[in-house]
Coordinates of N, CA, C and O in Angstrom, one line a residue:
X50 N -23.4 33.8 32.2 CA -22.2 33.2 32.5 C -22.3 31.7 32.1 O -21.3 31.2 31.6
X51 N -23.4 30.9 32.4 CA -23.2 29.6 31.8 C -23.8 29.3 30.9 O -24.1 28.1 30.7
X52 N -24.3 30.4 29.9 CA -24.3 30.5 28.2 C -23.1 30.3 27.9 O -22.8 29.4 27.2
X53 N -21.7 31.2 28.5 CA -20.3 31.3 28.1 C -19.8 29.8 28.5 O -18.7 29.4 28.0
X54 N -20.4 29.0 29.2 CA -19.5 27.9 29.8 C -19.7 27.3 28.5 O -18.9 27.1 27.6
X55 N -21.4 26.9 28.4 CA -21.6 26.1 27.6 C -20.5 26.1 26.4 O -19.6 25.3 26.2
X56 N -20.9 27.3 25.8 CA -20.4 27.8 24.9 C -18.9 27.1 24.5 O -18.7 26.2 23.6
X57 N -17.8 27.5 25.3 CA -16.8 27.1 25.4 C -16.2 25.8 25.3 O -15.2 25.3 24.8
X58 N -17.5 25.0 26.4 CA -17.5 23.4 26.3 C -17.7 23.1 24.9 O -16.7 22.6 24.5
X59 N -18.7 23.3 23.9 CA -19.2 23.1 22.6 C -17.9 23.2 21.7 O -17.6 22.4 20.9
X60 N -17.0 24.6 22.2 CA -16.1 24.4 21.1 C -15.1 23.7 21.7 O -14.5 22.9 20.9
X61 N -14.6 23.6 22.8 CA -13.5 22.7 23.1 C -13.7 21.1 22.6 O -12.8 20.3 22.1
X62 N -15.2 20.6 22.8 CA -15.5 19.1 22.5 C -15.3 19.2 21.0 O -14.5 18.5 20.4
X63 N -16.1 20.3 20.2 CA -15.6 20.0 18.4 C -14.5 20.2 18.3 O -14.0 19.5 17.4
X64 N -13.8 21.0 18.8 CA -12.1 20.9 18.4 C -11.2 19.6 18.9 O -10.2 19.4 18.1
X65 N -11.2 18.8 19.9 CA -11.2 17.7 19.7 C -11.9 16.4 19.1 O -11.2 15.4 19.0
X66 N -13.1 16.5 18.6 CA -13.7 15.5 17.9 C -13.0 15.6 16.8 O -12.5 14.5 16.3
X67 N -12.7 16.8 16.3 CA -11.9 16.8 15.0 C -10.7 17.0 14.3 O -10.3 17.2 13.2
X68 N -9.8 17.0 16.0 CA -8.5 16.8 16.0 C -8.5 15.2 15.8 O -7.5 14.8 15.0
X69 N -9.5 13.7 16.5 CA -9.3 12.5 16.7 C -9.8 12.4 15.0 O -9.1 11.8 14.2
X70 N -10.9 13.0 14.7 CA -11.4 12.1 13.5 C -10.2 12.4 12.2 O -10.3 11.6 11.3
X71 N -9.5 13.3 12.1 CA -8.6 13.5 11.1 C -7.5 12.8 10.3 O -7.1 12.6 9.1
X72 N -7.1 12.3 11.8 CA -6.0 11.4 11.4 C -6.4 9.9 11.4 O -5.7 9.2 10.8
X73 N -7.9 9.2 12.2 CA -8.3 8.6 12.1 C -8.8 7.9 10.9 O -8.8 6.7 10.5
X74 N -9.5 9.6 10.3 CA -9.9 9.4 8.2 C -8.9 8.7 7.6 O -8.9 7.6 7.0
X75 N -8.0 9.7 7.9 CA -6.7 9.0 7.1 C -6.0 7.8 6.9 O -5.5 7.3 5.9
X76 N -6.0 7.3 8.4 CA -5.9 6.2 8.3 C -7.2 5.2 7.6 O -6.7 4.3 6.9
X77 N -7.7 5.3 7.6 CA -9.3 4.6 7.3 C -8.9 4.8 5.6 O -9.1 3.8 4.9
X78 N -8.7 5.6 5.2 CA -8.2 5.9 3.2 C -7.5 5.0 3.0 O -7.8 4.3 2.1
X79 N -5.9 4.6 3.8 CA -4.9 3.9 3.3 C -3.6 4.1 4.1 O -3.3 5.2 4.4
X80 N -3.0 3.2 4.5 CA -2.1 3.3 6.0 C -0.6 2.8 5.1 O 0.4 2.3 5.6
X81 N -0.8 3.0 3.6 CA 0.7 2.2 2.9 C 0.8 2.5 1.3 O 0.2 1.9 0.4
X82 N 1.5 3.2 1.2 CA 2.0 3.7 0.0 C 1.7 2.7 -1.1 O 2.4 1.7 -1.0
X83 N 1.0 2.8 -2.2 CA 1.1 1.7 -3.3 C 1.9 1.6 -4.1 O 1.9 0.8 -5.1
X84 N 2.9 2.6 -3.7 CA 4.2 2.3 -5.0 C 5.1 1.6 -3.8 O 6.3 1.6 -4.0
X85 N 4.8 1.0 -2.9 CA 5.9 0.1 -2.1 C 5.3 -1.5 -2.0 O 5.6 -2.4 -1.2
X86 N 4.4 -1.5 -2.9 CA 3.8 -2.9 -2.9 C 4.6 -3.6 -3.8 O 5.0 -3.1 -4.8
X87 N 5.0 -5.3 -3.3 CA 5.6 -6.3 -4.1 C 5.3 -7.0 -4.6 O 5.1 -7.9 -3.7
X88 N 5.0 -7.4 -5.8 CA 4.1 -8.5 -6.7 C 4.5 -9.9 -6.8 O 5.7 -10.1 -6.5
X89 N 3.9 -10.8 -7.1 CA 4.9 -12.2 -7.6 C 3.8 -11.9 -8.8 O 2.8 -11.3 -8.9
X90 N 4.8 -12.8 -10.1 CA 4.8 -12.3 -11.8 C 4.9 -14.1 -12.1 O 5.6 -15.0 -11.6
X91 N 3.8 -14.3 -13.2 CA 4.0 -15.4 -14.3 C 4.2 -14.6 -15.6 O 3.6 -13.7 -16.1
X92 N 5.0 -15.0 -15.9 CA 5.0 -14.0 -17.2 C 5.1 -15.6 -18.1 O 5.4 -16.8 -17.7
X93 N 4.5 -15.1 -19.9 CA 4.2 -15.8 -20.8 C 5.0 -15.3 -21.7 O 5.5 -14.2 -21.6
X94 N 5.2 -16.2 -23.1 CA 5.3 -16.0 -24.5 C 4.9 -15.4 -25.2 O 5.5 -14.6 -25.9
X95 N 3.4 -15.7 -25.2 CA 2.3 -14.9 -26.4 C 1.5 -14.4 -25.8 O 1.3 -14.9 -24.7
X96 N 0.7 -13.5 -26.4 CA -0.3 -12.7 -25.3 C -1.7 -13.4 -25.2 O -2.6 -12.7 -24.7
X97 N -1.8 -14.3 -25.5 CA -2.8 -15.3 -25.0 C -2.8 -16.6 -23.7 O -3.5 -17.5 -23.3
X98 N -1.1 -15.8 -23.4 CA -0.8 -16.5 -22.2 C -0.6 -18.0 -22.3 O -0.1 -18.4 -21.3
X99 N -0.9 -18.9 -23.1 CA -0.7 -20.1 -23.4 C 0.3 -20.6 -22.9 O 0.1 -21.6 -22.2
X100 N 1.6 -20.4 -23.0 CA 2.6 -21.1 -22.7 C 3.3 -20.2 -22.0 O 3.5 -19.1 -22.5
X101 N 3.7 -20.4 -20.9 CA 4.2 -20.5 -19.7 C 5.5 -19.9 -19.4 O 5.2 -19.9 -18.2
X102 N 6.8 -19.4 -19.4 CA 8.3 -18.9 -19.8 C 8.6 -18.9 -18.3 O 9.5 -19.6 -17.9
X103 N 7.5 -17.8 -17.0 CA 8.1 -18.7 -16.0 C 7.8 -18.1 -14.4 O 6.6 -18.2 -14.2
X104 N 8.2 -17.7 -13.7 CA 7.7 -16.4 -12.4 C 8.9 -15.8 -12.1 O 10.0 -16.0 -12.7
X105 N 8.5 -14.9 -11.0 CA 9.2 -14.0 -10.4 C 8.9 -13.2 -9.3 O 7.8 -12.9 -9.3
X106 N 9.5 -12.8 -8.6 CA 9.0 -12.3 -7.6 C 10.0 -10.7 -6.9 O 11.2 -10.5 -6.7
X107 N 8.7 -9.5 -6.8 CA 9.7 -8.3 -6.1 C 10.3 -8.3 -5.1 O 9.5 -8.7 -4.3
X108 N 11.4 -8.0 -4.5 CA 12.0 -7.8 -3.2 C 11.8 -6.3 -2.6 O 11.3 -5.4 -3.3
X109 N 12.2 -6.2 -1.6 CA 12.5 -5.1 -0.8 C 13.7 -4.7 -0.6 O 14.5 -5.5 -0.2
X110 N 14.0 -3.2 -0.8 CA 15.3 -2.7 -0.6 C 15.3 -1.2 0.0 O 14.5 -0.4 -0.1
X111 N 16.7 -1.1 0.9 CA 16.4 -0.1 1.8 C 17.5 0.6 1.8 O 18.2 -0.3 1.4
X112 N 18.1 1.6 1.8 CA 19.4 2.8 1.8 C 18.8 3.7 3.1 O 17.7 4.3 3.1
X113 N 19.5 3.6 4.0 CA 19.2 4.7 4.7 C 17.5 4.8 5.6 O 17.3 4.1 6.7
X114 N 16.9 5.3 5.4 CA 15.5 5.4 5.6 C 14.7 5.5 4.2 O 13.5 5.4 4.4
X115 N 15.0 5.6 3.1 CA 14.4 5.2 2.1 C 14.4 3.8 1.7 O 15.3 3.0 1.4
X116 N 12.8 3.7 1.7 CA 12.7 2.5 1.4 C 11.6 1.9 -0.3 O 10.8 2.5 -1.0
X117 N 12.3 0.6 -0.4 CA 12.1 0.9 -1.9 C 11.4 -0.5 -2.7 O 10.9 -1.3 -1.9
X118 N 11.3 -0.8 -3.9 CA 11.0 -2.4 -4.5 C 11.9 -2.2 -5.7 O 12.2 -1.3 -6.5
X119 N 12.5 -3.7 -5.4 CA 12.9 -4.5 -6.5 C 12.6 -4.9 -7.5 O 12.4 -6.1 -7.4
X120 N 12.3 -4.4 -8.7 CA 11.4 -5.4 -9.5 C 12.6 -6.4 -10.5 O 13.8 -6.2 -10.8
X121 N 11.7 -7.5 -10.7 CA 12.8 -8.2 -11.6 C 13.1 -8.4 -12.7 O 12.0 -8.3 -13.3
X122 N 14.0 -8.6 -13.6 CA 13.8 -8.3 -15.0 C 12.8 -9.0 -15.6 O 12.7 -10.0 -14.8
X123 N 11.7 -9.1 -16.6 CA 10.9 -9.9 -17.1 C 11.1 -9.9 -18.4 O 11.0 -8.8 -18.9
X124 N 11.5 -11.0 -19.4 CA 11.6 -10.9 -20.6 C 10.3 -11.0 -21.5 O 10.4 -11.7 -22.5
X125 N 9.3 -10.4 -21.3 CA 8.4 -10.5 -22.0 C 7.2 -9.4 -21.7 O 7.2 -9.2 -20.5
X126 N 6.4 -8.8 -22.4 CA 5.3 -8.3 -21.7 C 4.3 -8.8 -21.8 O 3.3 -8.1 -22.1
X127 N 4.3 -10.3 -21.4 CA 2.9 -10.6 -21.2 C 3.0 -11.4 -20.0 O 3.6 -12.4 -20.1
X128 N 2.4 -11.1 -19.1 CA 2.6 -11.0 -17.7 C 1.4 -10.9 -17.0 O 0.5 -10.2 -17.6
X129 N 0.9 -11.8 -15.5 CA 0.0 -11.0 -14.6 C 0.8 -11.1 -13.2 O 1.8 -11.7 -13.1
X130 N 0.4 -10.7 -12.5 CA 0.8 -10.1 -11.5 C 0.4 -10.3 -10.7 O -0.7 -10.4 -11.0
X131 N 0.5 -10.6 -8.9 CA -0.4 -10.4 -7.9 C 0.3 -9.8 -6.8 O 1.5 -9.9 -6.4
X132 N -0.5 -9.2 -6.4 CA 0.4 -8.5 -4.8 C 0.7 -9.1 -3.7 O -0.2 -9.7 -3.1
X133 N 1.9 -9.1 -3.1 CA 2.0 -10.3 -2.2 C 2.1 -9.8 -0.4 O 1.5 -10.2 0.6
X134 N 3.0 -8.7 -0.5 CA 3.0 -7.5 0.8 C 3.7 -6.6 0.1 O 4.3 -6.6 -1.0
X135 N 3.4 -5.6 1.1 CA 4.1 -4.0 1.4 C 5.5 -3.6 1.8 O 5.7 -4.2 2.9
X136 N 6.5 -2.9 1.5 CA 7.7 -3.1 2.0 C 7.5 -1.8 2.8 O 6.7 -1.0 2.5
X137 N 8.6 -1.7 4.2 CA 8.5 -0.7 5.1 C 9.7 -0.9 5.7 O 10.3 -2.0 5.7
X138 N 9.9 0.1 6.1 CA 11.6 0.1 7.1 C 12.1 -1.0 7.7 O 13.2 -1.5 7.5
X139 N 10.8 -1.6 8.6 CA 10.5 -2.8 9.3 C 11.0 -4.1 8.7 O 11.5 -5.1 9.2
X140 N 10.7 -3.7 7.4 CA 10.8 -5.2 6.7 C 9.4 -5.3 5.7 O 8.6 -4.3 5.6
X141 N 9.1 -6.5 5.0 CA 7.3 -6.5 4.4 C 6.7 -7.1 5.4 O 7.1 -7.7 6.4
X142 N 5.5 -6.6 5.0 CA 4.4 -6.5 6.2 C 3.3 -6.3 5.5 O 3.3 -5.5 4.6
X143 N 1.7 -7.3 6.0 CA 0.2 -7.1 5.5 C -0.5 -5.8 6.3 O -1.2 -5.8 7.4
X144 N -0.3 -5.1 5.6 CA -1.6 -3.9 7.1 C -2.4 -4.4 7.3 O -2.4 -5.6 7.0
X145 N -3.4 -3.9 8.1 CA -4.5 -4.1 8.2 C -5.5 -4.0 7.6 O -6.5 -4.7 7.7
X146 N -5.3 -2.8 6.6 CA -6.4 -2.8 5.2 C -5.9 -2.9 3.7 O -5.9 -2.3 2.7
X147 N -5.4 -4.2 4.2 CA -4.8 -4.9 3.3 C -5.9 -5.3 2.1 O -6.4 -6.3 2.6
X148 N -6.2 -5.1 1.5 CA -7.6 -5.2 0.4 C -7.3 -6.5 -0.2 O -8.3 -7.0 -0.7
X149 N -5.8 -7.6 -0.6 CA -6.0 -8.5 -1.4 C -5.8 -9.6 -0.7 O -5.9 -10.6 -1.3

């Protein structure tokens, strides 16, 4: 009989350990979509970047519960880019495993 207890204890504790660690992984991989990231942009002239034409910056846009980015027109492709935040229902926002 307290072979069976054990027993039962063993699987109730791993079936919780890995009901918590699941969603915890996941979060721990990435807590924010990368296609909802907003950049600010220098864009240039020639592709050696030399001269300068000017910036810009993505916004955030929302319909409904879909939420979205703005990007801006850039007349050129020579361009860099940097990430600035994440857009979310809430508004933009830095997570927590914000990497930049």
């Amino acid at each position: 009989m307290k072979n069976i207890r054990r027993l039962g204890l063993a699987v109730a504790t791993a079936t919780l350990v890995t009901a918590a660690v699941g969603p915890a992984e996941a979060l721990m991989r990435q807590s924010w979509d990368p296609a909802l990231v907003a950049y600010s942009y220098v864009y240039y002239a020639d592709e050696a970047k030399t001269e300068e034409l000017g910036t810009a910056t993505d916004s955030c846009g929302q319909s409904g519960s879909w939420v979205y980015v703005i990007h801006p027109y850039i007349p050129t492709p020579y361009y860099d880019q940097t990430p600035m935040y994440v857009c979310s229902e809430m508004g933009p926002y830095l997570p927590p495993d914000w990497p930049y």
